[in-house]
Amino acid sequence: MTNHSWIDDQLRYRGISDERVLAAMARVPRELFVPDDLRGLAYEDAALPLAHGQTVSQPFVVAFICQGLALEGDERVLDVGTGSGYQAAVLAELAREVHSIERIPELADRAKVSLAAAGYERVNVHIGDGWLGLPEYAPYDGIAVAAAAEQMPPALLGQVRVGRRIALPLGRRHQQLCVLERTVEGARLLVSIPVRFVPLVAGTKESPE
Ligand code: SAH
């Protein structure tokens, strides 16, 4: 048994086989991204509550998304729904340039503090509506979305480089986390699993919803 037996139990035995992803999951200090009073639960096999009714994604789900994006280290990626910043930190272990966008300014600010504390100040946190993606830095070699849309947001798909991938939960009550490859014609589904994410809400917090 290693120090990171949770990595085996929660990830490897469930089909996460990309060694770079497993190493990244072992390196990122998840306790720095969960609320102080829940630190003791940081490595549990669960999503954890954040402020504003949002959640820090379950480790397995973060690893599944990262494995789905098939990153090799030199990519520019977009993370939609910064939340705690945890997913963005794992992406920072796997890719060269990480942009993360969050609609709730207080969460974005808190995530910046956590990312800096964990040594990931090079993650660029933006406040804005991730439904629209982040066209300034497009195209991306991968997009990870942490909030569920009923359909693929067209702007997001348009910001993935052809031949690269987007991982996003689709659906309302019954959601599937889908990994899709952008093709010239549209997108091709590679793999999906059932999940439960908070909804992708259009607009930033200040704008009328
Ligand atoms: N990746 C996060 C998960 C956060 S939960 C983590 O690892 O902690 C999903 C986040 O998506 C929430 O913080 C929510 O505010 C945000 N969100 C929802 N709709 C959004 C939108 N349209 N644009 C940007 N962020 C959005």
Tab-separated table of N, CA, C and O and ligand atoms in Angstrom, residues 54-57 81-87 101-104 107 128-131 146-147 198-201, ligand 1:
chain	number	residue	atom	x	y	z
A	54	GLN	N	-22.910	25.315	-4.477
A	54	GLN	CA	-22.137	24.603	-5.494
A	54	GLN	C	-21.377	23.449	-4.848
A	54	GLN	O	-21.429	23.273	-3.633
A	55	THR	N	-20.681	22.657	-5.641
A	55	THR	CA	-19.971	21.497	-5.084
A	55	THR	C	-18.574	21.357	-5.679
A	55	THR	O	-18.330	21.763	-6.814
A	56	VAL	N	-17.673	20.794	-4.879
A	56	VAL	CA	-16.364	20.365	-5.386
A	56	VAL	C	-16.604	18.975	-5.955
A	56	VAL	O	-17.096	18.093	-5.251
A	57	SER	N	-16.236	18.749	-7.192
A	57	SER	CA	-16.527	17.461	-7.825
A	57	SER	C	-15.813	16.307	-7.108
A	57	SER	O	-14.743	16.473	-6.529
A	81	GLY	N	-16.579	26.479	-15.001
A	81	GLY	CA	-17.134	26.241	-13.667
A	81	GLY	C	-16.009	26.011	-12.677
A	81	GLY	O	-15.808	24.905	-12.172
A	82	THR	N	-15.251	27.077	-12.384
A	82	THR	CA	-14.072	26.966	-11.514
A	82	THR	C	-14.426	26.381	-10.154
A	82	THR	O	-13.672	25.553	-9.619
A	83	GLY	N	-15.539	26.829	-9.565
A	83	GLY	CA	-15.934	26.359	-8.235
A	83	GLY	C	-14.799	26.562	-7.248
A	83	GLY	O	-14.326	27.677	-7.044
A	84	SER	N	-14.314	25.478	-6.675
A	84	SER	CA	-13.220	25.538	-5.699
A	84	SER	C	-11.861	25.764	-6.353
A	84	SER	O	-10.904	26.116	-5.674
A	85	GLY	N	-11.754	25.454	-7.635
A	85	GLY	CA	-10.456	25.495	-8.315
A	85	GLY	C	-9.780	24.132	-8.380
A	85	GLY	O	-8.715	24.000	-8.986
A	86	TYR	N	-10.392	23.114	-7.768
A	86	TYR	CA	-9.736	21.800	-7.700
A	86	TYR	C	-9.502	21.192	-9.086
A	86	TYR	O	-8.391	20.772	-9.425
A	87	GLN	N	-10.552	21.165	-9.891
A	87	GLN	CA	-10.394	20.612	-11.251
A	87	GLN	C	-9.330	21.389	-12.028
A	87	GLN	O	-8.513	20.789	-12.743
A	101	ILE	N	-13.117	29.472	-15.956
A	101	ILE	CA	-14.127	30.537	-15.931
A	101	ILE	C	-15.250	30.180	-14.973
A	101	ILE	O	-15.732	29.032	-14.965
A	102	GLU	N	-15.633	31.170	-14.153
A	102	GLU	CA	-16.646	30.978	-13.111
A	102	GLU	C	-17.605	32.165	-13.127
A	102	GLU	O	-17.180	33.306	-13.262
A	103	ARG	N	-18.898	31.887	-12.959
A	103	ARG	CA	-19.869	32.970	-13.018
A	103	ARG	C	-20.091	33.672	-11.682
A	103	ARG	O	-20.635	34.773	-11.643
A	104	ILE	N	-19.712	33.034	-10.563
A	104	ILE	CA	-19.941	33.642	-9.246
A	104	ILE	C	-18.621	34.260	-8.763
A	104	ILE	O	-17.668	33.537	-8.441
A	107	LEU	N	-16.776	32.935	-5.615
A	107	LEU	CA	-16.128	31.620	-5.767
A	107	LEU	C	-14.829	31.765	-6.557
A	107	LEU	O	-13.817	31.139	-6.222
A	128	GLY	N	-17.039	35.122	-15.654
A	128	GLY	CA	-17.844	35.297	-16.854
A	128	GLY	C	-18.771	34.118	-17.057
A	128	GLY	O	-18.878	33.236	-16.203
A	129	ASP	N	-19.462	34.143	-18.178
A	129	ASP	CA	-20.453	33.115	-18.494
A	129	ASP	C	-19.807	32.032	-19.360
A	129	ASP	O	-19.597	32.222	-20.555
A	130	GLY	N	-19.547	30.896	-18.715
A	130	GLY	CA	-18.902	29.800	-19.416
A	130	GLY	C	-19.745	29.180	-20.518
A	130	GLY	O	-19.228	28.434	-21.354
A	131	TRP	N	-21.049	29.456	-20.512
A	131	TRP	CA	-21.903	28.989	-21.623
A	131	TRP	C	-21.351	29.507	-22.947
A	131	TRP	O	-21.458	28.864	-23.986
A	146	ALA	N	-17.844	21.588	-15.683
A	146	ALA	CA	-18.238	21.018	-14.393
A	146	ALA	C	-19.670	21.363	-14.004
A	146	ALA	O	-20.031	21.306	-12.830
A	147	ALA	N	-20.494	21.752	-14.981
A	147	ALA	CA	-21.896	22.055	-14.699
A	147	ALA	C	-22.702	21.553	-15.898
A	147	ALA	O	-22.247	21.655	-17.042
A	198	VAL	N	-24.263	20.156	-10.728
A	198	VAL	CA	-25.108	21.353	-10.639
A	198	VAL	C	-25.333	21.861	-12.067
A	198	VAL	O	-24.564	21.573	-12.964
A	199	PRO	N	-26.435	22.624	-12.268
A	199	PRO	CA	-26.715	23.095	-13.632
A	199	PRO	C	-25.752	24.189	-14.100
A	199	PRO	O	-25.255	24.983	-13.298
A	200	LEU	N	-25.514	24.203	-15.398
A	200	LEU	CA	-24.805	25.306	-16.048
A	200	LEU	C	-25.828	26.423	-16.216
A	200	LEU	O	-26.831	26.258	-16.910
A	201	VAL	N	-25.590	27.533	-15.527
A	201	VAL	CA	-26.544	28.638	-15.530
A	201	VAL	C	-26.026	29.691	-16.489
A	201	VAL	O	-24.874	30.113	-16.365
B	1	SAH	N1	-14.741	22.240	-11.051
B	1	SAH	C1	-15.291	22.619	-9.775
B	1	SAH	C2	-16.722	22.200	-9.662
B	1	SAH	C3	-17.586	23.343	-9.261
B	1	SAH	S1	-19.334	23.078	-9.392
B	1	SAH	C4	-14.452	22.091	-8.653
B	1	SAH	O1	-13.579	21.256	-8.912
B	1	SAH	O2	-14.631	22.537	-7.515
B	1	SAH	C5	-19.710	23.931	-10.890
B	1	SAH	C6	-19.397	25.395	-10.927
B	1	SAH	O3	-19.893	25.883	-12.182
B	1	SAH	C7	-20.071	26.246	-9.859
B	1	SAH	O4	-19.095	26.962	-9.160
B	1	SAH	C8	-20.989	27.179	-10.652
B	1	SAH	O5	-21.094	28.484	-10.099
B	1	SAH	C9	-20.303	27.213	-12.002
B	1	SAH	N2	-21.155	27.608	-13.131
B	1	SAH	C10	-22.439	27.285	-13.387
B	1	SAH	N3	-22.843	27.843	-14.530
B	1	SAH	C11	-21.778	28.544	-15.030
B	1	SAH	C12	-21.572	29.362	-16.187
B	1	SAH	N4	-22.532	29.573	-17.095
B	1	SAH	N5	-20.354	29.915	-16.366
B	1	SAH	C13	-19.358	29.739	-15.464
B	1	SAH	N6	-19.493	28.978	-14.350
B	1	SAH	C14	-20.691	28.394	-14.132
